[in-house]
Amino acid sequence: MSHHHHRARFREDRLAVLDIETISGEEMPDGAFPPWCTHTPVIASLLTADRNSDGLWSFSLTSVDFSIDDQPLTRIEELVAGRSIATFGGRHFDLPVLMLTAQKMRSFALPALGRAAREPRFHSAFHYDLADRYSAYGSARGASLERLCGALGIAAKLDVHGSEVGQLYDQGRVDEIARYCEGDVASTLLLLANQRAIETGDSVYHASLTYQFVRWL
């Protein structure tokens, strides 16, 4: 009897690009970024991209506000279900924060998010972390989303920086945090198109995803 199992494949035709913005109740003495487990989500932005059999992409951009949504994690789960999740640094921050938040909220029925969070780092199919891919899983020195996008001529972080999220939240400017988060998922999708093209040698994928997304924007 064969015990071989087919490994799940990254679904590059059904994507959900995920990013979260958070606040932390702790301040580090040296001004460093507080540990992930001290963070509370404020906004989660999800950009979905689905390609049909004719090669046409459809896009949708949604931001979930944790302060007003009764079931924010369920809403995120609905958006990522049936899709592969793409993030930038999500393996060491976004997904762990969301999983810890789920435990705090007793929101345990999150199969798609949970599956992505539990995947082995080097054999992921449901979660594609661009920070891991661009750094060769830590072999190369890490680069920020802003720097990588800048190197490729992709607009990124034009108006707000992550260090300003706490101040914006204290001022009640959650809409600005959402716009910032939405900008990050847009930049991440364009970065994904480049990285997938170089990994697969498929220039058509890059051209169709990039061109149709920019037209949609």
mmCIF file with all atom_site columns, C-alpha atoms in Angstrom:
data_model
loop_
_atom_site.group_PDB
_atom_site.id
_atom_site.type_symbol
_atom_site.label_atom_id
_atom_site.label_alt_id
_atom_site.label_comp_id
_atom_site.label_asym_id
_atom_site.label_entity_id
_atom_site.label_seq_id
_atom_site.pdbx_PDB_ins_code
_atom_site.Cartn_x
_atom_site.Cartn_y
_atom_site.Cartn_z
_atom_site.occupancy
_atom_site.B_iso_or_equiv
_atom_site.pdbx_formal_charge
_atom_site.auth_seq_id
_atom_site.auth_comp_id
_atom_site.auth_asym_id
_atom_site.auth_atom_id
_atom_site.pdbx_PDB_model_num
ATOM 1   C CA . MET A 1 1   ? 0.000   0.000  0.000   1.00 0.00 ? 1   MET A CA 1
ATOM 2   C CA . SER A 1 2   ? 1.392   3.372  -0.963  1.00 0.00 ? 2   SER A CA 1
ATOM 3   C CA . HIS A 1 3   ? 1.690   5.998  1.724   1.00 0.00 ? 3   HIS A CA 1
ATOM 4   C CA . HIS A 1 4   ? 2.587   8.760  -0.728  1.00 0.00 ? 4   HIS A CA 1
ATOM 5   C CA . HIS A 1 5   ? 0.480   11.891 -0.369  1.00 0.00 ? 5   HIS A CA 1
ATOM 6   C CA . HIS A 1 6   ? 0.256   14.575 -3.015  1.00 0.00 ? 6   HIS A CA 1
ATOM 7   C CA . ARG A 1 7   ? 1.397   17.876 -1.536  1.00 0.00 ? 7   ARG A CA 1
ATOM 8   C CA . ALA A 1 8   ? -1.021  20.777 -1.886  1.00 0.00 ? 8   ALA A CA 1
ATOM 9   C CA . ARG A 1 9   ? -0.134  23.233 -4.628  1.00 0.00 ? 9   ARG A CA 1
ATOM 10  C CA . PHE A 1 10  ? -0.027  27.004 -4.340  1.00 0.00 ? 10  PHE A CA 1
ATOM 11  C CA . ARG A 1 11  ? -3.114  28.356 -6.096  1.00 0.00 ? 11  ARG A CA 1
ATOM 12  C CA . GLU A 1 12  ? -1.726  31.213 -8.139  1.00 0.00 ? 12  GLU A CA 1
ATOM 13  C CA . ASP A 1 13  ? -5.091  31.698 -9.863  1.00 0.00 ? 13  ASP A CA 1
ATOM 14  C CA . ARG A 1 14  ? -6.990  32.211 -6.574  1.00 0.00 ? 14  ARG A CA 1
ATOM 15  C CA . LEU A 1 15  ? -5.172  34.578 -4.251  1.00 0.00 ? 15  LEU A CA 1
ATOM 16  C CA . ALA A 1 16  ? -5.872  36.469 -1.060  1.00 0.00 ? 16  ALA A CA 1
ATOM 17  C CA . VAL A 1 17  ? -3.205  39.026 -0.155  1.00 0.00 ? 17  VAL A CA 1
ATOM 18  C CA . LEU A 1 18  ? -3.377  39.722 3.575   1.00 0.00 ? 18  LEU A CA 1
ATOM 19  C CA . ASP A 1 19  ? -1.913  42.441 5.780   1.00 0.00 ? 19  ASP A CA 1
ATOM 20  C CA . ILE A 1 20  ? -2.793  43.627 9.271   1.00 0.00 ? 20  ILE A CA 1
ATOM 21  C CA . GLU A 1 21  ? -2.100  46.793 11.214  1.00 0.00 ? 21  GLU A CA 1
ATOM 22  C CA . THR A 1 22  ? -1.840  46.552 14.973  1.00 0.00 ? 22  THR A CA 1
ATOM 23  C CA . ILE A 1 23  ? -1.273  48.432 18.184  1.00 0.00 ? 23  ILE A CA 1
ATOM 24  C CA . SER A 1 24  ? 0.732   47.203 21.153  1.00 0.00 ? 24  SER A CA 1
ATOM 25  C CA . GLY A 1 25  ? 0.165   47.940 24.814  1.00 0.00 ? 25  GLY A CA 1
ATOM 26  C CA . GLU A 1 26  ? 3.884   47.726 25.503  1.00 0.00 ? 26  GLU A CA 1
ATOM 27  C CA . GLU A 1 27  ? 6.727   50.118 24.790  1.00 0.00 ? 27  GLU A CA 1
ATOM 28  C CA . MET A 1 28  ? 10.234  48.737 24.641  1.00 0.00 ? 28  MET A CA 1
ATOM 29  C CA . PRO A 1 29  ? 12.916  50.648 26.581  1.00 0.00 ? 29  PRO A CA 1
ATOM 30  C CA . ASP A 1 30  ? 15.162  50.828 23.510  1.00 0.00 ? 30  ASP A CA 1
ATOM 31  C CA . GLY A 1 31  ? 12.317  51.809 21.169  1.00 0.00 ? 31  GLY A CA 1
ATOM 32  C CA . ALA A 1 32  ? 12.378  48.422 19.440  1.00 0.00 ? 32  ALA A CA 1
ATOM 33  C CA . PHE A 1 33  ? 9.298   46.817 17.901  1.00 0.00 ? 33  PHE A CA 1
ATOM 34  C CA . PRO A 1 34  ? 7.328   45.104 20.715  1.00 0.00 ? 34  PRO A CA 1
ATOM 35  C CA . PRO A 1 35  ? 6.993   41.286 20.672  1.00 0.00 ? 35  PRO A CA 1
ATOM 36  C CA . TRP A 1 36  ? 4.263   40.029 18.361  1.00 0.00 ? 36  TRP A CA 1
ATOM 37  C CA . CYS A 1 37  ? 2.263   38.539 21.229  1.00 0.00 ? 37  CYS A CA 1
ATOM 38  C CA . THR A 1 38  ? 1.631   42.021 22.672  1.00 0.00 ? 38  THR A CA 1
ATOM 39  C CA . HIS A 1 39  ? -0.114  43.246 19.510  1.00 0.00 ? 39  HIS A CA 1
ATOM 40  C CA . THR A 1 40  ? -3.835  43.694 18.944  1.00 0.00 ? 40  THR A CA 1
ATOM 41  C CA . PRO A 1 41  ? -5.188  43.917 15.386  1.00 0.00 ? 41  PRO A CA 1
ATOM 42  C CA . VAL A 1 42  ? -6.809  47.179 14.345  1.00 0.00 ? 42  VAL A CA 1
ATOM 43  C CA . ILE A 1 43  ? -7.304  46.631 10.611  1.00 0.00 ? 43  ILE A CA 1
ATOM 44  C CA . ALA A 1 44  ? -6.946  43.630 8.326   1.00 0.00 ? 44  ALA A CA 1
ATOM 45  C CA . SER A 1 45  ? -6.928  44.323 4.589   1.00 0.00 ? 45  SER A CA 1
ATOM 46  C CA . LEU A 1 46  ? -7.509  41.577 2.044   1.00 0.00 ? 46  LEU A CA 1
ATOM 47  C CA . LEU A 1 47  ? -7.033  41.874 -1.677  1.00 0.00 ? 47  LEU A CA 1
ATOM 48  C CA . THR A 1 48  ? -8.493  38.916 -3.528  1.00 0.00 ? 48  THR A CA 1
ATOM 49  C CA . ALA A 1 49  ? -7.476  38.070 -7.103  1.00 0.00 ? 49  ALA A CA 1
ATOM 50  C CA . ASP A 1 50  ? -9.182  35.328 -9.098  1.00 0.00 ? 50  ASP A CA 1
ATOM 51  C CA . ARG A 1 51  ? -8.315  34.296 -12.666 1.00 0.00 ? 51  ARG A CA 1
ATOM 52  C CA . ASN A 1 52  ? -10.871 32.557 -14.873 1.00 0.00 ? 52  ASN A CA 1
ATOM 53  C CA . SER A 1 53  ? -10.276 30.049 -17.672 1.00 0.00 ? 53  SER A CA 1
ATOM 54  C CA . ASP A 1 54  ? -9.981  32.888 -20.209 1.00 0.00 ? 54  ASP A CA 1
ATOM 55  C CA . GLY A 1 55  ? -7.089  34.462 -18.293 1.00 0.00 ? 55  GLY A CA 1
ATOM 56  C CA . LEU A 1 56  ? -9.163  37.373 -16.991 1.00 0.00 ? 56  LEU A CA 1
ATOM 57  C CA . TRP A 1 57  ? -8.592  38.505 -13.425 1.00 0.00 ? 57  TRP A CA 1
ATOM 58  C CA . SER A 1 58  ? -11.206 39.829 -11.025 1.00 0.00 ? 58  SER A CA 1
ATOM 59  C CA . PHE A 1 59  ? -10.185 41.775 -7.933  1.00 0.00 ? 59  PHE A CA 1
ATOM 60  C CA . SER A 1 60  ? -11.784 42.823 -4.671  1.00 0.00 ? 60  SER A CA 1
ATOM 61  C CA . LEU A 1 61  ? -10.341 44.893 -1.813  1.00 0.00 ? 61  LEU A CA 1
ATOM 62  C CA . THR A 1 62  ? -11.821 44.683 1.684   1.00 0.00 ? 62  THR A CA 1
ATOM 63  C CA . SER A 1 63  ? -10.702 46.091 5.023   1.00 0.00 ? 63  SER A CA 1
ATOM 64  C CA . VAL A 1 64  ? -11.988 44.599 8.277   1.00 0.00 ? 64  VAL A CA 1
ATOM 65  C CA . ASP A 1 65  ? -12.157 47.012 11.226  1.00 0.00 ? 65  ASP A CA 1
ATOM 66  C CA . PHE A 1 66  ? -11.714 45.067 14.460  1.00 0.00 ? 66  PHE A CA 1
ATOM 67  C CA . SER A 1 67  ? -13.340 47.852 16.487  1.00 0.00 ? 67  SER A CA 1
ATOM 68  C CA . ILE A 1 68  ? -16.700 47.709 14.708  1.00 0.00 ? 68  ILE A CA 1
ATOM 69  C CA . ASP A 1 69  ? -16.950 44.239 13.154  1.00 0.00 ? 69  ASP A CA 1
ATOM 70  C CA . ASP A 1 70  ? -18.692 41.756 15.452  1.00 0.00 ? 70  ASP A CA 1
ATOM 71  C CA . GLN A 1 71  ? -16.855 38.770 13.968  1.00 0.00 ? 71  GLN A CA 1
ATOM 72  C CA . PRO A 1 72  ? -13.714 40.106 12.276  1.00 0.00 ? 72  PRO A CA 1
ATOM 73  C CA . LEU A 1 73  ? -11.908 36.769 12.150  1.00 0.00 ? 73  LEU A CA 1
ATOM 74  C CA . THR A 1 74  ? -14.898 35.025 10.598  1.00 0.00 ? 74  THR A CA 1
ATOM 75  C CA . ARG A 1 75  ? -14.998 37.744 7.947   1.00 0.00 ? 75  ARG A CA 1
ATOM 76  C CA . ILE A 1 76  ? -11.296 37.229 7.191   1.00 0.00 ? 76  ILE A CA 1
ATOM 77  C CA . GLU A 1 77  ? -11.800 33.457 7.069   1.00 0.00 ? 77  GLU A CA 1
ATOM 78  C CA . GLU A 1 78  ? -14.593 33.871 4.514   1.00 0.00 ? 78  GLU A CA 1
ATOM 79  C CA . LEU A 1 79  ? -12.341 35.966 2.279   1.00 0.00 ? 79  LEU A CA 1
ATOM 80  C CA . VAL A 1 80  ? -9.370  33.583 2.336   1.00 0.00 ? 80  VAL A CA 1
ATOM 81  C CA . ALA A 1 81  ? -11.334 30.314 2.087   1.00 0.00 ? 81  ALA A CA 1
ATOM 82  C CA . GLY A 1 82  ? -10.505 28.444 -1.119  1.00 0.00 ? 82  GLY A CA 1
ATOM 83  C CA . ARG A 1 83  ? -7.563  30.713 -1.867  1.00 0.00 ? 83  ARG A CA 1
ATOM 84  C CA . SER A 1 84  ? -3.845  30.698 -1.220  1.00 0.00 ? 84  SER A CA 1
ATOM 85  C CA . ILE A 1 85  ? -2.771  33.463 1.156   1.00 0.00 ? 85  ILE A CA 1
ATOM 86  C CA . ALA A 1 86  ? 0.082   35.801 0.220   1.00 0.00 ? 86  ALA A CA 1
ATOM 87  C CA . THR A 1 87  ? 1.741   38.042 2.808   1.00 0.00 ? 87  THR A CA 1
ATOM 88  C CA . PHE A 1 88  ? 4.921   39.965 3.408   1.00 0.00 ? 88  PHE A CA 1
ATOM 89  C CA . GLY A 1 89  ? 6.294   38.734 6.721   1.00 0.00 ? 89  GLY A CA 1
ATOM 90  C CA . GLY A 1 90  ? 3.034   37.065 7.622   1.00 0.00 ? 90  GLY A CA 1
ATOM 91  C CA . ARG A 1 91  ? 4.654   33.874 8.848   1.00 0.00 ? 91  ARG A CA 1
ATOM 92  C CA . HIS A 1 92  ? 6.365   35.543 11.785  1.00 0.00 ? 92  HIS A CA 1
ATOM 93  C CA . PHE A 1 93  ? 3.802   38.280 12.509  1.00 0.00 ? 93  PHE A CA 1
ATOM 94  C CA . ASP A 1 94  ? 0.384   38.568 10.809  1.00 0.00 ? 94  ASP A CA 1
ATOM 95  C CA . LEU A 1 95  ? -0.707  34.937 11.121  1.00 0.00 ? 95  LEU A CA 1
ATOM 96  C CA . PRO A 1 96  ? 0.619   34.368 14.676  1.00 0.00 ? 96  PRO A CA 1
ATOM 97  C CA . VAL A 1 97  ? -1.113  37.581 15.801  1.00 0.00 ? 97  VAL A CA 1
ATOM 98  C CA . LEU A 1 98  ? -4.384  36.510 14.196  1.00 0.00 ? 98  LEU A CA 1
ATOM 99  C CA . MET A 1 99  ? -4.159  33.018 15.698  1.00 0.00 ? 99  MET A CA 1
ATOM 100 C CA . LEU A 1 100 ? -3.522  34.418 19.184  1.00 0.00 ? 100 LEU A CA 1
ATOM 101 C CA . THR A 1 101 ? -6.372  36.883 18.702  1.00 0.00 ? 101 THR A CA 1
ATOM 102 C CA . ALA A 1 102 ? -8.622  33.984 17.722  1.00 0.00 ? 102 ALA A CA 1
ATOM 103 C CA . GLN A 1 103 ? -7.793  32.247 20.999  1.00 0.00 ? 103 GLN A CA 1
ATOM 104 C CA . LYS A 1 104 ? -8.550  35.405 22.972  1.00 0.00 ? 104 LYS A CA 1
ATOM 105 C CA . MET A 1 105 ? -11.890 35.786 21.182  1.00 0.00 ? 105 MET A CA 1
ATOM 106 C CA . ARG A 1 106 ? -12.677 32.048 21.437  1.00 0.00 ? 106 ARG A CA 1
ATOM 107 C CA . SER A 1 107 ? -13.046 32.021 17.661  1.00 0.00 ? 107 SER A CA 1
ATOM 108 C CA . PHE A 1 108 ? -11.666 28.571 16.905  1.00 0.00 ? 108 PHE A CA 1
ATOM 109 C CA . ALA A 1 109 ? -13.417 27.613 13.655  1.00 0.00 ? 109 ALA A CA 1
ATOM 110 C CA . LEU A 1 110 ? -10.912 29.136 11.230  1.00 0.00 ? 110 LEU A CA 1
ATOM 111 C CA . PRO A 1 111 ? -9.800  26.229 9.014   1.00 0.00 ? 111 PRO A CA 1
ATOM 112 C CA . ALA A 1 112 ? -8.221  28.229 6.160   1.00 0.00 ? 112 ALA A CA 1
ATOM 113 C CA . LEU A 1 113 ? -6.324  30.659 8.384   1.00 0.00 ? 113 LEU A CA 1
ATOM 114 C CA . GLY A 1 114 ? -5.298  27.890 10.742  1.00 0.00 ? 114 GLY A CA 1
ATOM 115 C CA . ARG A 1 115 ? -4.053  25.685 7.919   1.00 0.00 ? 115 ARG A CA 1
ATOM 116 C CA . ALA A 1 116 ? -1.915  28.518 6.542   1.00 0.00 ? 116 ALA A CA 1
ATOM 117 C CA . ALA A 1 117 ? -0.526  29.308 9.983   1.00 0.00 ? 117 ALA A CA 1
ATOM 118 C CA . ARG A 1 118 ? 0.420   25.671 10.680  1.00 0.00 ? 118 ARG A CA 1
ATOM 119 C CA . GLU A 1 119 ? 2.111   24.918 7.368   1.00 0.00 ? 119 GLU A CA 1
ATOM 120 C CA . PRO A 1 120 ? 5.784   23.903 7.450   1.00 0.00 ? 120 PRO A CA 1
ATOM 121 C CA . ARG A 1 121 ? 7.900   26.878 6.487   1.00 0.00 ? 121 ARG A CA 1
ATOM 122 C CA . PHE A 1 122 ? 9.744   25.222 3.609   1.00 0.00 ? 122 PHE A CA 1
ATOM 123 C CA . HIS A 1 123 ? 6.775   23.340 2.162   1.00 0.00 ? 123 HIS A CA 1
ATOM 124 C CA . SER A 1 124 ? 4.028   25.915 2.207   1.00 0.00 ? 124 SER A CA 1
ATOM 125 C CA . ALA A 1 125 ? 1.249   25.842 -0.372  1.00 0.00 ? 125 ALA A CA 1
ATOM 126 C CA . PHE A 1 126 ? -1.598  27.719 1.265   1.00 0.00 ? 126 PHE A CA 1
ATOM 127 C CA . HIS A 1 127 ? 0.629   30.526 2.541   1.00 0.00 ? 127 HIS A CA 1
ATOM 128 C CA . TYR A 1 128 ? 3.212   32.282 0.373   1.00 0.00 ? 128 TYR A CA 1
ATOM 129 C CA . ASP A 1 129 ? 5.356   34.629 2.464   1.00 0.00 ? 129 ASP A CA 1
ATOM 130 C CA . LEU A 1 130 ? 7.254   37.016 0.188   1.00 0.00 ? 130 LEU A CA 1
ATOM 131 C CA . ALA A 1 131 ? 9.653   38.042 2.952   1.00 0.00 ? 131 ALA A CA 1
ATOM 132 C CA . ASP A 1 132 ? 10.729  34.400 3.196   1.00 0.00 ? 132 ASP A CA 1
ATOM 133 C CA . ARG A 1 133 ? 11.004  33.998 -0.569  1.00 0.00 ? 133 ARG A CA 1
ATOM 134 C CA . TYR A 1 134 ? 13.014  37.153 -1.234  1.00 0.00 ? 134 TYR A CA 1
ATOM 135 C CA . SER A 1 135 ? 15.443  36.403 1.603   1.00 0.00 ? 135 SER A CA 1
ATOM 136 C CA . ALA A 1 136 ? 15.797  32.724 0.593   1.00 0.00 ? 136 ALA A CA 1
ATOM 137 C CA . TYR A 1 137 ? 14.342  31.809 3.982   1.00 0.00 ? 137 TYR A CA 1
ATOM 138 C CA . GLY A 1 138 ? 16.805  33.976 5.852   1.00 0.00 ? 138 GLY A CA 1
ATOM 139 C CA . SER A 1 139 ? 19.913  33.166 3.820   1.00 0.00 ? 139 SER A CA 1
ATOM 140 C CA . ALA A 1 140 ? 20.039  36.681 2.398   1.00 0.00 ? 140 ALA A CA 1
ATOM 141 C CA . ARG A 1 141 ? 19.762  39.762 4.545   1.00 0.00 ? 141 ARG A CA 1
ATOM 142 C CA . GLY A 1 142 ? 16.136  40.750 4.929   1.00 0.00 ? 142 GLY A CA 1
ATOM 143 C CA . ALA A 1 143 ? 14.747  43.697 2.990   1.00 0.00 ? 143 ALA A CA 1
ATOM 144 C CA . SER A 1 144 ? 11.613  45.667 3.730   1.00 0.00 ? 144 SER A CA 1
ATOM 145 C CA . LEU A 1 145 ? 8.534   45.743 1.528   1.00 0.00 ? 145 LEU A CA 1
ATOM 146 C CA . GLU A 1 146 ? 9.249   49.396 0.824   1.00 0.00 ? 146 GLU A CA 1
ATOM 147 C CA . ARG A 1 147 ? 12.831  48.767 -0.315  1.00 0.00 ? 147 ARG A CA 1
ATOM 148 C CA . LEU A 1 148 ? 11.969  45.792 -2.496  1.00 0.00 ? 148 LEU A CA 1
ATOM 149 C CA . CYS A 1 149 ? 9.124   47.672 -4.145  1.00 0.00 ? 149 CYS A CA 1
ATOM 150 C CA . GLY A 1 150 ? 11.402  50.661 -4.659  1.00 0.00 ? 150 GLY A CA 1
ATOM 151 C CA . ALA A 1 151 ? 13.961  48.471 -6.419  1.00 0.00 ? 151 ALA A CA 1
ATOM 152 C CA . LEU A 1 152 ? 11.251  47.266 -8.809  1.00 0.00 ? 152 LEU A CA 1
ATOM 153 C CA . GLY A 1 153 ? 9.556   50.613 -9.380  1.00 0.00 ? 153 GLY A CA 1
ATOM 154 C CA . ILE A 1 154 ? 6.426   49.659 -7.411  1.00 0.00 ? 154 ILE A CA 1
ATOM 155 C CA . ALA A 1 155 ? 4.759   52.406 -5.405  1.00 0.00 ? 155 ALA A CA 1
ATOM 156 C CA . ALA A 1 156 ? 4.736   51.620 -1.677  1.00 0.00 ? 156 ALA A CA 1
ATOM 157 C CA . LYS A 1 157 ? 4.087   53.405 1.632   1.00 0.00 ? 157 LYS A CA 1
ATOM 158 C CA . LEU A 1 158 ? 3.485   56.793 0.038   1.00 0.00 ? 158 LEU A CA 1
ATOM 159 C CA . ASP A 1 159 ? 1.716   58.643 2.852   1.00 0.00 ? 159 ASP A CA 1
ATOM 160 C CA . VAL A 1 160 ? 1.974   56.729 6.126   1.00 0.00 ? 160 VAL A CA 1
ATOM 161 C CA . HIS A 1 161 ? 4.581   54.539 7.805   1.00 0.00 ? 161 HIS A CA 1
ATOM 162 C CA . GLY A 1 162 ? 3.912   51.625 10.131  1.00 0.00 ? 162 GLY A CA 1
ATOM 163 C CA . SER A 1 163 ? 5.455   53.485 13.054  1.00 0.00 ? 163 SER A CA 1
ATOM 164 C CA . GLU A 1 164 ? 2.625   56.040 12.805  1.00 0.00 ? 164 GLU A CA 1
ATOM 165 C CA . VAL A 1 165 ? -0.230  53.560 13.218  1.00 0.00 ? 165 VAL A CA 1
ATOM 166 C CA . GLY A 1 166 ? -0.361  53.881 17.004  1.00 0.00 ? 166 GLY A CA 1
ATOM 167 C CA . GLN A 1 167 ? -0.574  57.657 16.831  1.00 0.00 ? 167 GLN A CA 1
ATOM 168 C CA . LEU A 1 168 ? -3.261  57.538 14.141  1.00 0.00 ? 168 LEU A CA 1
ATOM 169 C CA . TYR A 1 169 ? -5.258  55.078 16.240  1.00 0.00 ? 169 TYR A CA 1
ATOM 170 C CA . ASP A 1 170 ? -5.051  57.298 19.321  1.00 0.00 ? 170 ASP A CA 1
ATOM 171 C CA . GLN A 1 171 ? -6.352  60.172 17.193  1.00 0.00 ? 171 GLN A CA 1
ATOM 172 C CA . GLY A 1 172 ? -9.281  58.096 15.957  1.00 0.00 ? 172 GLY A CA 1
ATOM 173 C CA . ARG A 1 173 ? -8.014  58.129 12.373  1.00 0.00 ? 173 ARG A CA 1
ATOM 174 C CA . VAL A 1 174 ? -8.760  54.465 11.696  1.00 0.00 ? 174 VAL A CA 1
ATOM 175 C CA . ASP A 1 175 ? -9.824  55.192 8.105   1.00 0.00 ? 175 ASP A CA 1
ATOM 176 C CA . GLU A 1 176 ? -6.286  56.389 7.373   1.00 0.00 ? 176 GLU A CA 1
ATOM 177 C CA . ILE A 1 177 ? -4.877  53.194 8.860   1.00 0.00 ? 177 ILE A CA 1
ATOM 178 C CA . ALA A 1 178 ? -7.170  51.204 6.560   1.00 0.00 ? 178 ALA A CA 1
ATOM 179 C CA . ARG A 1 179 ? -6.024  53.143 3.483   1.00 0.00 ? 179 ARG A CA 1
ATOM 180 C CA . TYR A 1 180 ? -2.412  52.534 4.479   1.00 0.00 ? 180 TYR A CA 1
ATOM 181 C CA . CYS A 1 181 ? -3.039  48.810 4.941   1.00 0.00 ? 181 CYS A CA 1
ATOM 182 C CA . GLU A 1 182 ? -4.829  48.634 1.583   1.00 0.00 ? 182 GLU A CA 1
ATOM 183 C CA . GLY A 1 183 ? -1.821  50.253 -0.054  1.00 0.00 ? 183 GLY A CA 1
ATOM 184 C CA . ASP A 1 184 ? 0.402   47.568 1.412   1.00 0.00 ? 184 ASP A CA 1
ATOM 185 C CA . VAL A 1 185 ? -1.656  44.688 0.021   1.00 0.00 ? 185 VAL A CA 1
ATOM 186 C CA . ALA A 1 186 ? -1.691  46.338 -3.411  1.00 0.00 ? 186 ALA A CA 1
ATOM 187 C CA . SER A 1 187 ? 2.108   46.671 -3.350  1.00 0.00 ? 187 SER A CA 1
ATOM 188 C CA . THR A 1 188 ? 2.424   43.092 -2.097  1.00 0.00 ? 188 THR A CA 1
ATOM 189 C CA . LEU A 1 189 ? 0.344   41.733 -4.983  1.00 0.00 ? 189 LEU A CA 1
ATOM 190 C CA . LEU A 1 190 ? 2.579   43.461 -7.531  1.00 0.00 ? 190 LEU A CA 1
ATOM 191 C CA . LEU A 1 191 ? 5.659   42.152 -5.737  1.00 0.00 ? 191 LEU A CA 1
ATOM 192 C CA . LEU A 1 192 ? 4.128   38.666 -5.807  1.00 0.00 ? 192 LEU A CA 1
ATOM 193 C CA . ALA A 1 193 ? 3.678   38.885 -9.587  1.00 0.00 ? 193 ALA A CA 1
ATOM 194 C CA . ASN A 1 194 ? 7.409   39.546 -9.970  1.00 0.00 ? 194 ASN A CA 1
ATOM 195 C CA . GLN A 1 195 ? 8.545   36.810 -7.601  1.00 0.00 ? 195 GLN A CA 1
ATOM 196 C CA . ARG A 1 196 ? 6.267   34.151 -9.055  1.00 0.00 ? 196 ARG A CA 1
ATOM 197 C CA . ALA A 1 197 ? 7.421   35.049 -12.567 1.00 0.00 ? 197 ALA A CA 1
ATOM 198 C CA . ILE A 1 198 ? 11.093  34.602 -11.679 1.00 0.00 ? 198 ILE A CA 1
ATOM 199 C CA . GLU A 1 199 ? 10.387  31.327 -9.851  1.00 0.00 ? 199 GLU A CA 1
ATOM 200 C CA . THR A 1 200 ? 8.343   29.811 -12.667 1.00 0.00 ? 200 THR A CA 1
ATOM 201 C CA . GLY A 1 201 ? 9.776   31.597 -15.711 1.00 0.00 ? 201 GLY A CA 1
ATOM 202 C CA . ASP A 1 202 ? 6.207   32.531 -16.645 1.00 0.00 ? 202 ASP A CA 1
ATOM 203 C CA . SER A 1 203 ? 6.315   36.089 -17.973 1.00 0.00 ? 203 SER A CA 1
ATOM 204 C CA . VAL A 1 204 ? 2.689   35.857 -19.129 1.00 0.00 ? 204 VAL A CA 1
ATOM 205 C CA . TYR A 1 205 ? 1.534   35.416 -15.530 1.00 0.00 ? 205 TYR A CA 1
ATOM 206 C CA . HIS A 1 206 ? 3.435   38.530 -14.473 1.00 0.00 ? 206 HIS A CA 1
ATOM 207 C CA . ALA A 1 207 ? 2.165   40.580 -17.406 1.00 0.00 ? 207 ALA A CA 1
ATOM 208 C CA . SER A 1 208 ? -1.489  39.602 -17.069 1.00 0.00 ? 208 SER A CA 1
ATOM 209 C CA . LEU A 1 209 ? -1.686  39.989 -13.293 1.00 0.00 ? 209 LEU A CA 1
ATOM 210 C CA . THR A 1 210 ? 0.211   43.284 -13.230 1.00 0.00 ? 210 THR A CA 1
ATOM 211 C CA . TYR A 1 211 ? -1.498  44.878 -16.231 1.00 0.00 ? 211 TYR A CA 1
ATOM 212 C CA . GLN A 1 212 ? -5.029  43.890 -15.254 1.00 0.00 ? 212 GLN A CA 1
ATOM 213 C CA . PHE A 1 213 ? -4.556  44.886 -11.625 1.00 0.00 ? 213 PHE A CA 1
ATOM 214 C CA . VAL A 1 214 ? -3.188  48.326 -12.512 1.00 0.00 ? 214 VAL A CA 1
ATOM 215 C CA . ARG A 1 215 ? -6.138  48.829 -14.878 1.00 0.00 ? 215 ARG A CA 1
ATOM 216 C CA . TRP A 1 216 ? -8.515  47.785 -12.103 1.00 0.00 ? 216 TRP A CA 1
ATOM 217 C CA . LEU A 1 217 ? -6.924  50.290 -9.731  1.00 0.00 ? 217 LEU A CA 1
#
